[in-house]
Coordinates of C-alpha atoms in Angstrom, one line a residue:
Chain A
M1 CA -49.1 -45.1 -15.8
S2 CA -48.6 -41.4 -15.8
A3 CA -50.5 -38.6 -17.3
I4 CA -49.6 -35.0 -18.0
V5 CA -52.6 -32.6 -17.8
L6 CA -52.6 -29.1 -19.1
S7 CA -55.6 -27.1 -18.4
N8 CA -56.2 -23.6 -19.9
V9 CA -52.5 -23.0 -20.1
S10 CA -51.2 -19.8 -21.6
R11 CA -47.7 -18.5 -21.6
W12 CA -46.5 -15.2 -22.9
F13 CA -43.1 -13.5 -23.1
G14 CA -43.6 -9.8 -22.9
N15 CA -46.1 -9.0 -25.6
V16 CA -45.6 -12.2 -27.5
V17 CA -48.1 -15.0 -26.7
A18 CA -46.3 -18.3 -27.2
V19 CA -49.0 -20.6 -25.9
N20 CA -52.7 -19.6 -26.0
D21 CA -55.2 -21.3 -23.8
V22 CA -54.2 -24.9 -24.3
T23 CA -56.0 -27.8 -22.7
M24 CA -54.8 -31.3 -23.3
T25 CA -54.0 -34.6 -21.6
I26 CA -51.0 -36.7 -22.6
G27 CA -51.5 -40.3 -21.5
P28 CA -49.5 -43.5 -21.8
G29 CA -48.3 -44.4 -25.3
V30 CA -46.5 -42.3 -27.9
T31 CA -47.9 -38.8 -28.6
G32 CA -46.6 -36.6 -31.3
L33 CA -46.7 -32.8 -30.8
L34 CA -47.0 -31.5 -34.3
G35 CA -46.7 -28.0 -35.5
P36 CA -44.6 -25.6 -37.6
N37 CA -41.6 -23.8 -36.1
G38 CA -42.6 -21.1 -33.6
A39 CA -46.0 -22.7 -32.9
G40 CA -45.2 -23.0 -29.2
K41 CA -44.1 -26.7 -29.1
S42 CA -40.9 -26.0 -27.2
T43 CA -42.7 -23.7 -24.8
L44 CA -45.2 -26.5 -24.0
I45 CA -42.5 -29.0 -23.5
H46 CA -40.6 -26.7 -21.2
M47 CA -43.7 -26.2 -19.1
M48 CA -44.3 -29.9 -19.0
G49 CA -40.7 -30.4 -17.9
G50 CA -41.0 -27.8 -15.2
F51 CA -38.6 -25.3 -16.7
L52 CA -41.1 -22.6 -17.4
A53 CA -44.1 -21.5 -15.3
P54 CA -47.4 -21.1 -17.2
S55 CA -48.6 -17.5 -17.2
T56 CA -52.1 -18.8 -16.5
G57 CA -53.6 -22.3 -16.1
S58 CA -51.9 -25.3 -14.7
V59 CA -49.5 -28.0 -15.9
T60 CA -49.5 -31.2 -13.7
L61 CA -48.0 -34.6 -13.9
D62 CA -50.1 -37.1 -11.9
D63 CA -51.8 -34.2 -10.2
E64 CA -48.6 -32.6 -9.0
P65 CA -47.6 -29.2 -10.5
T66 CA -44.4 -29.5 -12.6
W67 CA -43.1 -26.0 -11.9
R68 CA -40.5 -25.7 -9.1
N69 CA -41.0 -29.4 -8.2
E70 CA -37.6 -31.0 -8.3
R71 CA -38.8 -34.4 -7.0
L72 CA -40.8 -34.8 -10.1
Y73 CA -37.6 -35.5 -12.1
R74 CA -37.5 -39.0 -10.7
R75 CA -40.4 -39.7 -13.0
I76 CA -39.4 -37.5 -16.0
G77 CA -36.8 -38.2 -18.6
L78 CA -36.0 -35.2 -20.7
V79 CA -34.3 -35.0 -24.1
P80 CA -33.7 -31.3 -24.8
E81 CA -33.5 -29.9 -28.3
R82 CA -30.2 -28.2 -27.9
E83 CA -27.1 -30.2 -28.5
A84 CA -24.8 -29.0 -25.8
M85 CA -23.7 -31.5 -23.2
Y86 CA -20.6 -31.7 -21.1
D87 CA -18.4 -32.2 -24.1
V88 CA -15.1 -32.9 -22.3
V89 CA -16.3 -36.2 -20.8
T90 CA -16.9 -39.5 -22.5
G91 CA -20.4 -40.9 -23.3
W92 CA -20.0 -43.4 -20.5
E93 CA -19.0 -40.8 -18.0
F94 CA -21.8 -38.5 -19.0
V95 CA -24.5 -41.2 -18.7
L96 CA -23.0 -42.4 -15.4
A97 CA -22.9 -38.9 -14.0
N98 CA -26.6 -38.6 -14.9
A99 CA -27.3 -41.9 -13.1
R100 CA -25.4 -40.6 -10.0
L101 CA -27.2 -37.3 -10.0
H102 CA -30.4 -39.3 -9.8
R103 CA -28.8 -41.2 -6.8
L104 CA -29.7 -44.6 -8.3
P105 CA -28.7 -47.6 -6.1
D106 CA -26.6 -49.1 -9.0
P107 CA -25.5 -46.1 -11.2
A108 CA -23.0 -48.2 -13.2
G109 CA -25.6 -50.9 -13.9
A110 CA -28.2 -48.4 -14.9
A111 CA -25.8 -46.5 -17.2
R112 CA -24.8 -49.8 -18.9
T113 CA -28.4 -50.7 -19.5
A114 CA -29.2 -47.2 -20.9
L115 CA -26.3 -47.3 -23.2
A116 CA -27.2 -50.7 -24.4
T117 CA -30.8 -49.6 -25.1
V118 CA -29.6 -46.8 -27.4
E119 CA -26.9 -49.1 -28.9
M120 CA -24.0 -46.9 -27.8
T121 CA -22.0 -49.5 -25.9
N122 CA -19.2 -49.6 -28.4
A123 CA -18.6 -45.9 -28.6
R124 CA -19.1 -45.2 -24.9
D125 CA -15.4 -44.4 -24.2
R126 CA -15.1 -41.7 -26.7
Q127 CA -15.4 -38.0 -25.8
I128 CA -18.8 -36.6 -26.5
A129 CA -17.2 -33.8 -28.6
T130 CA -16.1 -36.5 -31.2
Y131 CA -19.6 -37.9 -31.6
S132 CA -21.8 -37.4 -34.7
K133 CA -25.1 -35.6 -34.3
G134 CA -27.0 -38.9 -34.3
M135 CA -24.7 -40.3 -31.6
K136 CA -25.1 -37.3 -29.5
Q137 CA -28.9 -37.7 -29.8
R138 CA -28.6 -41.2 -28.6
I139 CA -26.4 -40.3 -25.6
K140 CA -29.0 -37.6 -24.7
M141 CA -31.6 -40.4 -25.0
A142 CA -29.6 -42.7 -22.7
S143 CA -29.2 -40.0 -20.1
A144 CA -32.9 -39.4 -20.2
L145 CA -33.6 -43.2 -19.8
V146 CA -31.0 -43.9 -17.2
H147 CA -33.5 -43.8 -14.3
D148 CA -36.2 -45.7 -16.1
P149 CA -38.8 -42.9 -16.0
P150 CA -42.5 -43.5 -16.7
V151 CA -42.6 -40.2 -18.6
L152 CA -40.3 -39.2 -21.5
L153 CA -40.3 -35.7 -23.1
L154 CA -38.4 -35.2 -26.3
D155 CA -38.0 -31.9 -28.1
E156 CA -37.5 -32.3 -31.8
P157 CA -35.6 -35.6 -31.4
F158 CA -35.3 -36.4 -35.1
N159 CA -33.7 -33.1 -36.1
G160 CA -30.5 -33.8 -38.0
M161 CA -30.7 -37.5 -38.0
D162 CA -30.1 -39.6 -41.0
P163 CA -32.8 -42.1 -42.2
R164 CA -31.3 -45.1 -40.5
Q165 CA -30.9 -43.3 -37.1
R166 CA -34.4 -42.0 -37.5
L167 CA -35.7 -45.5 -38.0
S168 CA -33.9 -46.9 -34.9
L169 CA -35.1 -44.0 -32.7
M170 CA -38.7 -44.6 -34.0
D171 CA -38.4 -48.2 -33.0
L172 CA -37.1 -47.2 -29.6
L173 CA -39.9 -44.7 -29.0
H174 CA -42.4 -47.3 -30.2
T175 CA -41.0 -49.8 -27.7
M176 CA -41.1 -47.2 -24.9
G177 CA -44.8 -46.5 -25.7
E178 CA -45.6 -50.3 -25.8
Q179 CA -44.1 -50.6 -22.3
G180 CA -46.8 -48.2 -21.0
R181 CA -44.6 -45.1 -20.7
T182 CA -46.0 -41.7 -21.5
V183 CA -43.8 -40.6 -24.4
L184 CA -44.3 -37.1 -25.9
F185 CA -42.1 -35.9 -28.8
S186 CA -42.4 -32.7 -30.9
S187 CA -41.8 -32.5 -34.6
H188 CA -42.7 -30.3 -37.5
I189 CA -42.9 -33.2 -40.0
L190 CA -46.1 -35.0 -40.3
E191 CA -44.5 -38.2 -41.8
E192 CA -42.4 -38.6 -38.7
V193 CA -45.3 -38.2 -36.4
E194 CA -47.7 -40.5 -38.1
Q195 CA -45.3 -43.4 -38.3
I196 CA -45.0 -43.8 -34.5
A197 CA -47.5 -41.7 -32.7
G198 CA -50.7 -43.3 -31.6
S199 CA -52.2 -39.9 -31.1
I200 CA -51.3 -36.4 -32.3
Q201 CA -51.7 -33.0 -30.9
V202 CA -51.4 -30.2 -33.4
M203 CA -50.2 -26.8 -32.4
V204 CA -50.4 -23.7 -34.7
A205 CA -49.4 -20.2 -33.7
G206 CA -49.7 -21.0 -30.0
R207 CA -53.1 -22.6 -30.3
H208 CA -54.1 -26.2 -29.9
A209 CA -55.4 -26.7 -33.4
A210 CA -56.4 -30.4 -33.5
S211 CA -55.9 -33.6 -31.7
G212 CA -56.6 -37.2 -32.2
D213 CA -55.7 -40.1 -34.5
F214 CA -53.2 -39.5 -37.2
R215 CA -55.5 -40.8 -40.0
E216 CA -58.0 -38.1 -39.1
I217 CA -55.4 -35.4 -39.3
R218 CA -53.9 -36.8 -42.4
R219 CA -57.3 -36.6 -44.1
L220 CA -57.8 -33.0 -43.0
M221 CA -54.5 -32.1 -44.4
T222 CA -54.8 -33.7 -47.9
E223 CA -58.4 -32.8 -48.5
R224 CA -58.0 -29.1 -48.0
P225 CA -58.2 -26.9 -51.1
H226 CA -54.8 -26.5 -52.8
Q227 CA -53.7 -23.3 -54.6
Y228 CA -51.5 -23.3 -57.7
T229 CA -49.8 -20.6 -59.6
I230 CA -49.5 -21.5 -63.3
R231 CA -47.7 -19.7 -66.2
S232 CA -48.3 -20.9 -69.7
S233 CA -48.1 -19.8 -73.4
D234 CA -51.9 -19.0 -73.4
D235 CA -53.2 -18.3 -69.9
R236 CA -56.7 -17.4 -70.8
A237 CA -57.3 -20.5 -73.0
L238 CA -56.1 -22.7 -70.2
A239 CA -58.2 -20.8 -67.7
S240 CA -61.4 -21.5 -69.6
M241 CA -60.7 -25.2 -69.7
L242 CA -59.7 -25.4 -66.1
I243 CA -62.8 -23.6 -64.8
A244 CA -65.0 -26.0 -66.8
D245 CA -63.4 -29.0 -65.0
A246 CA -64.9 -30.2 -61.7
S247 CA -61.5 -30.4 -60.0
T248 CA -61.3 -26.6 -59.7
Q249 CA -63.3 -24.1 -57.7
G250 CA -61.9 -20.8 -59.0
V251 CA -59.4 -19.5 -61.6
Q252 CA -58.0 -16.0 -61.5
V253 CA -56.1 -14.4 -64.4
L254 CA -53.3 -12.3 -63.0
T255 CA -52.8 -9.2 -65.2
Q256 CA -49.9 -6.9 -65.4
N257 CA -50.3 -3.3 -64.2
T258 CA -49.5 -1.3 -67.3
K259 CA -47.9 1.5 -65.4
T260 CA -45.3 -0.7 -63.7
P261 CA -44.7 -3.7 -66.0
G262 CA -42.8 -6.6 -64.6
T263 CA -43.6 -6.0 -61.0
D264 CA -46.7 -8.1 -60.6
P265 CA -46.9 -11.8 -61.0
E266 CA -48.3 -13.0 -64.3
G267 CA -50.3 -16.1 -65.0
L268 CA -53.2 -18.0 -63.4
R269 CA -54.1 -18.6 -59.8
V270 CA -56.1 -21.8 -59.5
Q271 CA -58.0 -23.1 -56.5
A272 CA -58.1 -26.9 -56.8
V273 CA -60.6 -28.8 -54.7
D274 CA -59.9 -32.3 -56.0
F275 CA -56.1 -32.3 -55.8
A276 CA -55.6 -35.8 -57.3
R277 CA -57.8 -35.1 -60.3
F278 CA -56.4 -31.6 -60.9
V279 CA -52.8 -32.8 -61.3
R280 CA -53.9 -35.4 -63.7
V281 CA -56.1 -33.3 -66.0
L282 CA -53.9 -30.2 -66.2
P283 CA -51.1 -31.6 -68.5
W284 CA -53.7 -33.4 -70.5
Y285 CA -55.7 -30.2 -71.3
A286 CA -52.5 -28.3 -72.1
R287 CA -51.3 -30.9 -74.5
E288 CA -54.7 -31.1 -76.3
R289 CA -54.7 -27.3 -77.0
G290 CA -50.9 -27.1 -77.7
I291 CA -50.4 -24.8 -74.7
R292 CA -46.9 -24.9 -73.2
L293 CA -46.7 -24.9 -69.4
F294 CA -43.8 -22.7 -68.1
E295 CA -44.5 -23.0 -64.5
V296 CA -46.8 -24.9 -62.2
S297 CA -46.2 -24.3 -58.5
P298 CA -48.2 -24.8 -55.4
A299 CA -48.8 -21.4 -53.9
D300 CA -49.4 -22.2 -50.3
E301 CA -47.6 -25.5 -49.6
S302 CA -45.7 -24.0 -46.6
L303 CA -46.3 -25.9 -43.4
E304 CA -47.7 -22.7 -41.9
S305 CA -50.5 -22.6 -44.4
V306 CA -51.2 -26.3 -44.1
F307 CA -51.6 -25.9 -40.4
S308 CA -53.4 -22.7 -40.4
Y309 CA -56.0 -24.3 -42.6
L310 CA -56.6 -26.7 -39.7
V311 CA -57.2 -23.7 -37.4
T312 CA -59.6 -21.9 -39.7
R313 CA -61.6 -24.8 -41.0
Chain B
M1 CA -22.4 -30.5 -1.8
N2 CA -22.7 -33.0 -4.6
G3 CA -19.7 -34.9 -5.8
V4 CA -20.9 -35.3 -9.4
V5 CA -21.7 -31.7 -9.8
A6 CA -18.4 -30.7 -8.3
R7 CA -16.5 -33.0 -10.6
L8 CA -18.3 -31.8 -13.7
T9 CA -17.8 -28.2 -12.7
L10 CA -14.1 -28.6 -12.0
R11 CA -13.7 -30.4 -15.3
S12 CA -15.2 -27.6 -17.3
L13 CA -13.3 -25.0 -15.2
L14 CA -9.9 -26.7 -15.6
G15 CA -10.5 -28.7 -18.8
R16 CA -8.9 -28.2 -22.1
R17 CA -6.5 -25.2 -21.9
R18 CA -8.3 -23.3 -19.2
A19 CA -6.0 -24.5 -16.4
I20 CA -3.0 -23.0 -18.2
L21 CA -4.9 -19.7 -18.6
L22 CA -5.7 -19.7 -14.9
A23 CA -2.0 -20.4 -14.0
C24 CA -0.7 -17.4 -16.0
L25 CA -1.5 -14.8 -13.3
P26 CA 0.0 -16.7 -10.3
A27 CA 3.0 -17.7 -12.5
L28 CA 3.6 -14.0 -13.2
L29 CA 3.3 -13.2 -9.5
L30 CA 5.8 -15.8 -8.5
L31 CA 8.2 -14.7 -11.3
M32 CA 8.0 -11.1 -10.1
A33 CA 8.5 -12.2 -6.5
V34 CA 11.6 -14.2 -7.3
A35 CA 13.0 -11.4 -9.5
I36 CA 12.4 -8.7 -6.8
R37 CA 13.9 -10.9 -4.1
W38 CA 16.9 -11.6 -6.3
M39 CA 17.6 -8.0 -7.1
A40 CA 16.5 -6.2 -3.9
G41 CA 16.7 -8.9 -1.2
P42 CA 13.9 -9.3 1.4
D43 CA 12.0 -6.0 1.6
D44 CA 8.7 -5.5 3.5
D45 CA 7.8 -2.3 1.8
L46 CA 8.2 -3.8 -1.7
A47 CA 6.4 -6.9 -0.6
G48 CA 3.5 -4.9 0.7
N49 CA 3.3 -3.0 -2.5
V50 CA 3.4 -6.0 -4.8
L51 CA 0.9 -8.1 -2.7
G52 CA -1.4 -5.1 -2.3
H53 CA -1.6 -4.1 -5.9
L54 CA -0.9 -7.3 -7.8
V55 CA -2.7 -9.8 -5.5
A56 CA -5.5 -7.9 -3.7
G57 CA -6.1 -5.4 -6.5
T58 CA -5.7 -7.6 -9.6
M59 CA -5.1 -11.3 -9.3
I60 CA -7.7 -12.3 -6.8
P61 CA -10.6 -10.4 -8.5
L62 CA -9.7 -11.7 -11.9
L63 CA -9.2 -15.3 -10.9
A64 CA -12.5 -15.2 -9.0
L65 CA -14.2 -13.6 -12.0
I66 CA -13.0 -16.4 -14.2
A67 CA -13.8 -19.2 -11.7
G68 CA -17.1 -17.7 -10.4
T69 CA -18.7 -17.0 -13.7
G70 CA -17.0 -20.0 -15.4
A71 CA -18.5 -22.4 -12.8
I72 CA -22.0 -21.9 -14.2
G73 CA -22.1 -19.2 -17.0
P74 CA -21.1 -21.4 -20.0
E75 CA -23.6 -24.1 -18.9
I76 CA -26.4 -21.6 -18.9
D77 CA -25.3 -20.2 -22.2
D78 CA -25.1 -23.5 -24.1
G79 CA -28.1 -25.0 -22.2
S80 CA -26.2 -28.0 -20.8
I81 CA -27.3 -27.0 -17.3
I82 CA -30.5 -28.7 -18.1
Y83 CA -28.9 -32.0 -17.3
L84 CA -28.3 -30.8 -13.7
L85 CA -31.6 -29.2 -13.4
S86 CA -33.6 -32.1 -14.7
K87 CA -32.6 -34.1 -11.6
P88 CA -34.2 -34.5 -8.2
L89 CA -31.5 -32.3 -6.7
S90 CA -31.9 -29.3 -4.5
R91 CA -31.0 -26.1 -6.4
Y92 CA -29.4 -24.7 -3.3
R93 CA -27.2 -27.8 -3.2
I94 CA -26.1 -27.1 -6.8
A95 CA -25.4 -23.5 -5.9
V96 CA -23.3 -24.4 -2.9
T97 CA -21.3 -27.0 -4.8
K98 CA -20.6 -24.6 -7.7
F99 CA -19.5 -22.0 -5.1
V100 CA -17.2 -24.4 -3.3
A101 CA -15.7 -25.6 -6.6
A102 CA -15.0 -22.0 -7.8
T103 CA -13.6 -21.0 -4.4
G104 CA -11.4 -24.1 -4.4
V105 CA -9.9 -23.1 -7.8
V106 CA -9.2 -19.6 -6.4
L107 CA -7.5 -21.1 -3.3
V108 CA -5.2 -23.2 -5.5
F109 CA -4.4 -20.7 -8.2
G110 CA -4.6 -17.5 -6.1
V111 CA -4.2 -18.0 -2.4
V112 CA -1.4 -20.6 -2.3
P113 CA 0.7 -18.6 -4.7
T114 CA 0.1 -15.5 -2.5
L115 CA 1.5 -17.3 0.5
I116 CA 4.5 -18.5 -1.5
A117 CA 5.1 -15.0 -3.0
G118 CA 4.8 -13.5 0.5
Y119 CA 7.4 -15.9 1.8
V120 CA 9.7 -15.3 -1.1
L121 CA 9.4 -11.5 -0.9
T122 CA 9.8 -11.2 2.9
G123 CA 12.2 -14.1 3.4
Q124 CA 10.0 -15.7 6.1
V125 CA 6.4 -16.7 6.9
S126 CA 5.9 -13.2 8.0
R127 CA 2.7 -11.5 9.3
L128 CA 2.7 -9.6 6.1
A129 CA 2.6 -12.8 4.0
L130 CA -0.1 -14.3 6.3
G131 CA -2.1 -11.1 6.3
F132 CA -2.3 -10.9 2.6
T133 CA -3.0 -14.7 2.3
L134 CA -5.9 -14.4 4.7
G135 CA -7.2 -11.3 2.8
A136 CA -6.9 -13.2 -0.5
T137 CA -8.9 -16.1 1.0
A138 CA -11.6 -13.9 2.3
A139 CA -11.8 -11.7 -0.9
G140 CA -11.6 -14.8 -3.1
T141 CA -14.5 -16.4 -1.3
A142 CA -16.7 -13.4 -1.5
Y143 CA -15.9 -12.6 -5.1
C144 CA -16.6 -16.2 -6.2
A145 CA -20.0 -16.0 -4.5
L146 CA -20.8 -12.6 -6.0
Y147 CA -19.7 -13.6 -9.5
L148 CA -21.6 -16.9 -9.4
A149 CA -24.7 -14.9 -8.5
L150 CA -24.0 -12.5 -11.3
A151 CA -23.6 -15.4 -13.8
V152 CA -27.1 -16.7 -13.1
L153 CA -28.5 -13.2 -13.2
S154 CA -27.1 -12.0 -16.4
R155 CA -25.5 -13.3 -19.6
H156 CA -23.0 -10.4 -19.4
A157 CA -21.7 -11.4 -16.1
V158 CA -18.0 -11.2 -17.1
V159 CA -18.4 -7.7 -18.4
I160 CA -20.3 -6.5 -15.4
G161 CA -17.8 -8.2 -13.1
L162 CA -14.9 -6.6 -14.8
L163 CA -16.6 -3.2 -14.6
Y164 CA -17.1 -3.7 -10.9
A165 CA -13.6 -4.8 -10.2
V166 CA -11.9 -2.3 -12.4
V167 CA -14.1 0.7 -12.6
W168 CA -15.8 0.7 -9.2
E169 CA -13.1 -0.8 -6.9
S170 CA -10.0 0.7 -8.6
I171 CA -11.0 3.9 -10.4
I172 CA -14.0 5.2 -8.5
G173 CA -12.7 3.8 -5.2
G174 CA -9.5 5.8 -5.9
F175 CA -11.2 9.1 -6.1
V176 CA -14.4 8.8 -4.1
P177 CA -13.6 7.5 -0.6
G178 CA -17.2 6.6 0.1
A179 CA -17.1 4.0 -2.8
Q180 CA -14.4 2.1 -0.9
A181 CA -16.9 1.2 1.8
L182 CA -18.7 -0.9 -0.8
S183 CA -15.7 -2.8 -2.0
V184 CA -14.9 -6.5 -1.4
Q185 CA -11.3 -5.6 -1.7
Q186 CA -11.5 -3.1 1.2
W187 CA -13.5 -5.5 3.4
A188 CA -10.9 -8.2 2.9
M189 CA -8.1 -5.6 3.5
S190 CA -9.5 -5.1 7.0
L191 CA -8.5 -8.7 7.8
T192 CA -5.1 -8.2 6.3
Q193 CA -4.6 -5.0 8.3
R194 CA -5.5 -6.7 11.5
V195 CA -3.1 -9.6 11.0
I196 CA -0.2 -7.4 10.0
G197 CA -0.8 -5.1 13.0
D198 CA 0.6 -1.7 13.7
Q199 CA 2.8 -1.4 10.6
A200 CA -0.1 -2.2 8.3
A201 CA -0.7 1.3 7.0
E202 CA 2.9 1.9 6.1
L203 CA 3.0 -1.4 4.2
G204 CA 0.1 -0.4 2.1
A205 CA -2.5 -2.5 3.9
K206 CA -4.8 0.2 5.0
A207 CA -8.5 -0.7 4.8
A208 CA -11.3 1.8 4.4
V209 CA -13.6 -0.1 6.8
G210 CA -13.1 -1.5 10.3
L211 CA -12.6 -5.2 10.9
S212 CA -16.1 -6.0 12.2
T213 CA -17.7 -4.1 9.4
G214 CA -15.5 -5.9 6.9
V215 CA -16.2 -9.4 8.3
V216 CA -19.9 -8.8 8.5
L217 CA -20.2 -7.5 5.0
L218 CA -18.0 -10.3 3.5
S219 CA -20.2 -12.9 5.2
V220 CA -23.5 -11.2 4.2
V221 CA -22.4 -10.9 0.6
T222 CA -21.1 -14.4 0.4
V223 CA -24.2 -16.1 2.0
A224 CA -26.7 -13.9 0.2
S225 CA -25.0 -14.5 -3.2
V226 CA -25.0 -18.2 -2.8
W227 CA -28.5 -18.3 -1.6
Y228 CA -29.6 -16.1 -4.5
T229 CA -27.9 -18.4 -6.9
G230 CA -29.9 -21.3 -5.7
W231 CA -33.1 -19.4 -5.6
R232 CA -32.6 -18.2 -9.1
L233 CA -31.7 -21.7 -10.3
R234 CA -35.2 -22.8 -9.1
G235 CA -36.8 -20.6 -11.6
L236 CA -34.1 -20.4 -14.3
R237 CA -35.8 -20.0 -17.6
L238 CA -34.5 -22.3 -20.2
T239 CA -35.7 -21.2 -23.5
G240 CA -34.6 -23.1 -26.5
D241 CA -33.9 -21.6 -29.9
E242 CA -37.5 -20.9 -30.4

């Protein structure tokens, strides 16, 4: 049973703060590190894996600092985000080389086991350069598992995988977590994280925004106010009905600047508090009054805004 | 030394079509040697000229540049070095292994052809041939260490290395005598000069520094560069795409 502990960790690159005062403990089981691109997930994983020193604070694995501590790699398996491997060798040679670099007593046996775990036994004698993205991901996984580490760090492992490969990797991670390993993976997709992660750590713009059970985080995300931009054949009539309905909190009529026509957005900006009700009543009202809807689009559905709501709530 | 690291390094150094590329320079040298011998017969002056300019001035620096930077640069660029660094392996051991692998490549593709070319050009295993072979060995070793260190220091190691070999050693060294004192080529030439003996200067093997200075500087640069490589690998920053 191993635990990674970050206390008051910050990391900056020149003027850019990548990780800002993060304190978290990653224990046994599967943990998802969730956040939009650029939130500092990779920086965190690099610090946990000992490839980056924290600017301030400490990153430890079982009370040992991870930075400049080569012995620690006996206990860490790392699946990097980047795809490059030693392309000229075969999958078997690559995993075997990893086993030998760990100086395992039976490198060939360990490599066979690892390849079987990721179901790559059949393709093991092909050159890595000929593998598909999913196969490369599995070989990376095998090389991280070859020394049977209690800690597994995976940086965006689901990127570029097809649904079937995704499912099988989810199964694998789930099994690893059940076995009592400390498994941490990063992702920017909530659905991926909530399917396998027992606990979730959310990062936004370098800050630790939330942590805990996925249901809690899911609730926070769906219950936040949603913004919509609507264009219709009669914006003001529609606005009057929408503001009368309990599902909205505010309706703004966007007007054209007469001096520069065509440059500003036209239509309505609606703040919906009851998302489910709002999407049901909107077409119903429009139909009743014979108003044609030209456009209904969520104004702030980007991940960044979803996550930043979590920080500012 | 680590066998697995050595094998992976050699495979990426010689894999694909790189071995052919590395063989071009020595092949050219041997072709020239055979042609000169065939047209002019054994001639020490010509041999000194060819070995001095082609081997010491061009082939060894270039081969070492390819081997030294190639032993680690591409792995750092594409990020695959993470598979070596995420192992309980001493970084210094990785550095020494990469250095030995690169030097080995220069020995095979640079030093051995030098000896053969010297033999062909002079008609015997002459002091001239041996002198340039020893010089090539020493220079190749120091260059490999230097270029290896350069490759962990900068992503532009090849360009910087070329600038050093061409601009500093050849051009500036040609005009400013003081610059020659800081030149791997000249340090190694002091060994060549000693082996050839009295005639060395006439045969184009005149070094700008004395033998002891040359040997000390070669050793210091080699050891310091390999040590620096290992030290730098301990704290190599591996940022992803983020």
